[in-house]
XYZ file of C-alpha atoms in Angstrom:
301
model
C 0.000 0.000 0.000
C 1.248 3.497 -0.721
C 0.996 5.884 1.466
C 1.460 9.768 0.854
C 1.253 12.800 3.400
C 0.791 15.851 2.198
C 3.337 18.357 3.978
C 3.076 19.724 7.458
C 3.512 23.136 5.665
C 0.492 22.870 3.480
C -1.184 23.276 7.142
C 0.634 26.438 8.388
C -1.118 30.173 8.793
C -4.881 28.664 8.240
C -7.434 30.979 9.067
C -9.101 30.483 12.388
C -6.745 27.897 13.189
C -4.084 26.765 15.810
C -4.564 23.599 17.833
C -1.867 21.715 18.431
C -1.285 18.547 16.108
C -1.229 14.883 17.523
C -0.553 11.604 15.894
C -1.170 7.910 16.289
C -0.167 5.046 14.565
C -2.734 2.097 13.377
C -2.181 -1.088 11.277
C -3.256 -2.291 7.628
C -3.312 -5.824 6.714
C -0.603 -4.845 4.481
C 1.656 -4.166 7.753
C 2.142 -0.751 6.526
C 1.360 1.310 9.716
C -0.957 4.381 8.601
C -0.525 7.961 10.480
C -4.036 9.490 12.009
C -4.318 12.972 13.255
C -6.314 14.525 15.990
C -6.915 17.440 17.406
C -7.155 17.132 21.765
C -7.990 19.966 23.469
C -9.699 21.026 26.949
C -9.986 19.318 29.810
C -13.489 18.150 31.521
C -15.976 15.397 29.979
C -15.409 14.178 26.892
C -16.708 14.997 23.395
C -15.558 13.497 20.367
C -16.481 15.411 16.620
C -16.356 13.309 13.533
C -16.055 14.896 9.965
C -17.177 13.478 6.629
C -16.341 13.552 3.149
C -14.315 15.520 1.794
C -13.828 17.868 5.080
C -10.995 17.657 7.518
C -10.908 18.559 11.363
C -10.980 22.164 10.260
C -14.832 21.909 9.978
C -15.081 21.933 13.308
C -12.527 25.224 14.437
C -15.501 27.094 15.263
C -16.998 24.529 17.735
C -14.087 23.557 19.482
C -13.363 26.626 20.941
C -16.884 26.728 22.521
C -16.721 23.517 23.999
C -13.412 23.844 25.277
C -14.753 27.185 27.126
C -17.875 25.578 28.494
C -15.305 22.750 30.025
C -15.313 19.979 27.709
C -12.139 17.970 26.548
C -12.336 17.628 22.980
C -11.076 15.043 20.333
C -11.152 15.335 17.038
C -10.059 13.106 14.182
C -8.969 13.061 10.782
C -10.354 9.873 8.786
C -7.791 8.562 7.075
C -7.222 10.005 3.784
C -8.216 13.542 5.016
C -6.481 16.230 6.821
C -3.445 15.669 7.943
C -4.262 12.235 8.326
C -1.698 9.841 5.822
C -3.638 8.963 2.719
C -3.037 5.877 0.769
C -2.843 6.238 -3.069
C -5.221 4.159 -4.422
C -8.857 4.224 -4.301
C -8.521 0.556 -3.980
C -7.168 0.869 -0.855
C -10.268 2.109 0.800
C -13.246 0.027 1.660
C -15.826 0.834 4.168
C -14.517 -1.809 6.880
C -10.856 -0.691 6.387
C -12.140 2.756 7.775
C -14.251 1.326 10.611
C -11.255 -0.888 11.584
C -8.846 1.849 11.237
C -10.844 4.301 13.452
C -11.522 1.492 16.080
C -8.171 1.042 16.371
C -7.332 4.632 16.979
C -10.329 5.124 19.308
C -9.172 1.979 21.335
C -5.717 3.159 20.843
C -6.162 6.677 22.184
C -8.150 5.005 25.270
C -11.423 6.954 24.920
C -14.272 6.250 27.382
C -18.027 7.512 28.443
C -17.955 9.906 25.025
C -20.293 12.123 23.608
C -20.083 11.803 19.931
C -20.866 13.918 17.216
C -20.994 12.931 13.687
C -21.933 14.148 10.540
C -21.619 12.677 7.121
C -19.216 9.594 7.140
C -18.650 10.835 10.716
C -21.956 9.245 10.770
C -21.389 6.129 8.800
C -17.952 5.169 10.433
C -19.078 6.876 14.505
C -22.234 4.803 14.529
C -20.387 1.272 13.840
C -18.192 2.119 16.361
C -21.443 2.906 18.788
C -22.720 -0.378 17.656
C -19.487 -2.459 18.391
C -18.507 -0.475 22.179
C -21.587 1.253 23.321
C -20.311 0.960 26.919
C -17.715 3.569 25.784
C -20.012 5.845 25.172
C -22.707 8.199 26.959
C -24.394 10.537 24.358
C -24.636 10.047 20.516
C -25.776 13.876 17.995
C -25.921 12.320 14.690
C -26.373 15.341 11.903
C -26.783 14.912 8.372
C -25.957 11.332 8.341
C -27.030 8.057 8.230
C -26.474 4.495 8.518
C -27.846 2.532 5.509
C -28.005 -1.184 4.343
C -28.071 -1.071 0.742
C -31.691 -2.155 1.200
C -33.161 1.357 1.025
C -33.264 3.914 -2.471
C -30.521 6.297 -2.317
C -31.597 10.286 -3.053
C -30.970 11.149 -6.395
C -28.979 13.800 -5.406
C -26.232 11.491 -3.833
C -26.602 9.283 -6.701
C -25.529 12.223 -8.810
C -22.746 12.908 -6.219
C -20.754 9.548 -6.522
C -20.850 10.215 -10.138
C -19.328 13.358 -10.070
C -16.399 12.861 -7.340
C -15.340 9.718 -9.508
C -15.526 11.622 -13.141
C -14.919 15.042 -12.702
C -11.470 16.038 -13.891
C -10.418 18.806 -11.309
C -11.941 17.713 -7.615
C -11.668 21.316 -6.097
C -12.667 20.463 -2.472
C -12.973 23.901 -1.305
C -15.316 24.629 -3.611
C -17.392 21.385 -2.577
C -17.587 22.699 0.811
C -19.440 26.247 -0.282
C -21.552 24.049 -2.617
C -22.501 22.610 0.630
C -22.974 25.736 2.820
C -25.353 28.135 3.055
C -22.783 31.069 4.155
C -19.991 32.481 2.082
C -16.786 31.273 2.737
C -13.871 33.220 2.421
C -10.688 32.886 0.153
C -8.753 31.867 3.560
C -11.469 29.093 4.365
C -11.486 27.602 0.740
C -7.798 27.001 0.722
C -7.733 25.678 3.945
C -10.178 22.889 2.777
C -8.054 22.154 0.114
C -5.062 22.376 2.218
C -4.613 18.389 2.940
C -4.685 17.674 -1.065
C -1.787 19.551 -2.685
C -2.811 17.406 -6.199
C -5.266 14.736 -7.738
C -2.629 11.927 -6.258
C -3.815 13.359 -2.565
C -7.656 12.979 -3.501
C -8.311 8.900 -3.422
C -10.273 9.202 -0.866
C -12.231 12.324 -1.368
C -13.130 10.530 -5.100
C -14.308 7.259 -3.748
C -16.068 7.976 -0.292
C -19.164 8.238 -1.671
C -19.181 4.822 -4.034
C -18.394 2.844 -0.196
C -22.095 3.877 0.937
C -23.769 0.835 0.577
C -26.373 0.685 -2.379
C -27.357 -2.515 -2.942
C -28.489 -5.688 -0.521
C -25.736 -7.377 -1.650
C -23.487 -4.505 -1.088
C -20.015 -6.109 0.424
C -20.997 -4.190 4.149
C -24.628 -4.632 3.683
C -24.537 -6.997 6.286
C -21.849 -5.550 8.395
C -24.461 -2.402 8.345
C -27.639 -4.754 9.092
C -25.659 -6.158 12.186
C -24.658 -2.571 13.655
C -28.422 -1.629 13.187
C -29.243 -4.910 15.594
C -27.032 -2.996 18.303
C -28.342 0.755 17.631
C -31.961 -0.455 17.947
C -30.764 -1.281 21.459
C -29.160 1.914 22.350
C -31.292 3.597 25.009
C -28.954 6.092 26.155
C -29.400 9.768 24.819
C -29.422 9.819 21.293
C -30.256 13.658 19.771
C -30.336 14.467 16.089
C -29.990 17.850 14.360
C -30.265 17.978 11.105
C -29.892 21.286 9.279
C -32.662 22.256 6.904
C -30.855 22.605 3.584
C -29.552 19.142 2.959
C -30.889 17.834 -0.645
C -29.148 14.615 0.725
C -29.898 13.398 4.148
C -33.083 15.136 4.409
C -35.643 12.885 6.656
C -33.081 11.021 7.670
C -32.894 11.881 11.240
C -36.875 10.154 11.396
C -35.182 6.955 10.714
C -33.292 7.189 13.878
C -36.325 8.611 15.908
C -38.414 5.374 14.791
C -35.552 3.009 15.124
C -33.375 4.063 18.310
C -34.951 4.323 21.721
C -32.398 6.375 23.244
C -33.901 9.132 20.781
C -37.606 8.917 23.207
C -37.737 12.129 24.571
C -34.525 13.947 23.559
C -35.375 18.025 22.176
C -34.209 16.914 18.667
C -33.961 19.884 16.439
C -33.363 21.337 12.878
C -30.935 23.364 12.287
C -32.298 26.362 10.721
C -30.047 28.118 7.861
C -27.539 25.044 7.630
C -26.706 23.518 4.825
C -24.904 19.927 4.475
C -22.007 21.049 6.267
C -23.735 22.491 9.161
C -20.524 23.208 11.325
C -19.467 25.223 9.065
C -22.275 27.989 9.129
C -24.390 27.299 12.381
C -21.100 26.258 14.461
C -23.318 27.912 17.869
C -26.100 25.374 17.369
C -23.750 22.389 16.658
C -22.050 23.167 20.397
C -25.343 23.092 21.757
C -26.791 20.455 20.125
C -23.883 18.712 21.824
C -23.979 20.633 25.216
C -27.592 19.959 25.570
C -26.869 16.437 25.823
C -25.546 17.597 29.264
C -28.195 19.591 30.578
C -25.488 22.825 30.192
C -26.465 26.023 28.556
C -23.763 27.259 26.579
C -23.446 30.573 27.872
C-alpha cells in the first residue's frame, strides 16, 4: 500500500486555526502502519467530533473553541485520507470496513471512554459502527446529516448524482465542494484551507471514492456488516439527539429513521438546524455546540 502525506507546511497560517497537532499510529493488513491525526484539546468530559467527506478537522474550528470554554475535553479526528491524516494512493485501498477498523483502532488506541459523539456525514457512517461495536464507551450520541444505511433502502438522487461526479470530474476542487454545501460564504482563507490536505489529484483517493463505499445494494459487500450494527443501535437507550440542518438535498428525513428506530432518541429536544446547509458546522457552528452541550443539561453561555 502506498501511502502519501501531504506536507506539514500545506497546514501552516490557516485561518481560524491553531490547535496543536497529535498523531497515532494504526495497522493495515498490508503491515504498513498508517498515520491518524487529531486534534485534543480542553480538559473536563469528553466529546468526540467526527467529519465526513471531503472535510478535515478544520470543519469543526468554530466549535471547538466553545466547547473547550464551556469545560469539555475535545477530540477530534482526521479519517484517514483527510487532513493531515496519511492517505493511501489508491482508491482501492479504501473500503468501508478498512475505515471502521482503522478508526476502532485509533479510538481503542487513544483510550477513549463515556464519550459524547458527534458525527456528521461519514462521521456518521464510520461513529455509529463504532457505537454499535462499544456502546459501553459511550454516553451521548448527535448524529447530523448522516445516516447508517443497508443497501436495502433507495438512495436520493442527489447522492446518486454525487458519486458520479467525485469519480468523473477532472479537477476535484474540495474547497469549492464545501461552499456548494454551505449556506454562508466562505472566504478565500477558508477555501484554501479545505483544500489544504490535497496539494494534487494523487492526494484525492479518498475524497473521489467515499461516496461509491455507501452501501447501495443488498448485496453490497458491508450490507450486512451495516444490518448487524443496526441490531445494536436499535438497542441503544442512552441519549441519542439528532440535528439535522434544513438545507440538505441529501440526508433530508433522515434523522426520522433514527427517531423510529433508536430508543435512546424517546424524549430527547431533537432539532433542525435552521439556515444550515450539508455542512452544518461550518455555518451554524453555535447550534452544533449546543446540540452537543444539551446532551448535558449545560447552557452554553
Amino acid at each position: 500500500m502506498d501511502i502519501l502525506r501531504t506536507p506539514d507546511s500545506a497546514f501552516e497560517g490557516l485561518e481560524d486555526y491553531d490547535f496543536e497537532p497529535r498523531y497515532s499510529e494504526v495497522n493495515t493488513a498490508a503491515g504498513t502502519p498508517i498515520r491518524i491525526h487529531y486534534v485534543d484539546e480542553g480538559q473536563g468530559p469528553l466529546v468526540v467530533l467526527m467529519h465526513g467527506q471531503p472535510s478535515w478537522v478544520y470543519l469543526y474550528r468554530k466549535v471547538i473553541p466553545i466547547l473547550v470554554g464551556a469545560g469539555y475535553r475535545v477530540v477530534a479526528p482526521d479519517l484517514v485520507g483527510f487532513g493531515r491524516s496519511d492517505k493511501p494512493a489508491a482508491q482501492e485501498d479504501y473500503t468501508y470496513a478498512r475505515h471502521v477498523s482503522w478508526i476502532s483502532e485509533w479510538f481503542m488506541g487513544v483510550g477513549l471512554e463515556d464519550v459524547t459523539l458527534f458525527c456528521q456525514d461519514w462521521g456518521g457512517l464510520i461513529g455509529l459502527r463504532l457505537v454499535a461495536a462499544m456502546p459501553e464507551r459511550f454516553r451521548a450520541v448527535i448524529a447530523a446529516n448522516t445516516g447508517m444505511p443497508t443497501g436495502d433502502q433507495q438512495m436520493p438522487e442527489a447522492f446518486d448524482a454525487w458519486k458520479e461526479w467525485c469519480a468523473t470530474t477532472p479537477v476535484l476542487n474540495v474547497g469549492q465542494v464545501l461552499q456548494g454545501g454551505t449556506v454562508s460564504e466562505l472566504s478565500r482563507e477558508v477555501v484554501a484551507a479545505y483544500n489544504a490536505p490535497f496539494p494534487d489529484d494523487s492526494f484525492q483517493a479518498g475524497a473521489r471514492v467515499f461516496p461509491s463505499l455507501v452501501p447501495s445494494e443488498p448485496t453490497d459487500p458491508e450490507a450486512d456488516a451495516q444490518r448487524l450494527a443496526w441490531a445494536q443501535l436499535v438497542a441503544f437507550d442512552k441519549p441519542f439527539l439528532t440535528a439535522f440542518s434544513d438545507s440538505d438535498p441529501i440526508t433530508g428525513g433522515g434523522d426520522r429513521i433514527f427517531h423510529k428506530l433508536v430508543p435512546g432518541t424517546t424524549n430527547m429536544a431533537h432539532r433542525t438546524v435552521q439556515g444550515g446547509g450539508h455542512f452544518l458546522q461550518e455555518d451554524q457552528p453555535e447550534a452544533v455546540a449546543q446540540s452537543i452541550l444539551d446532551t448535558f443539561g449545560v447552557a452554553s453561555d
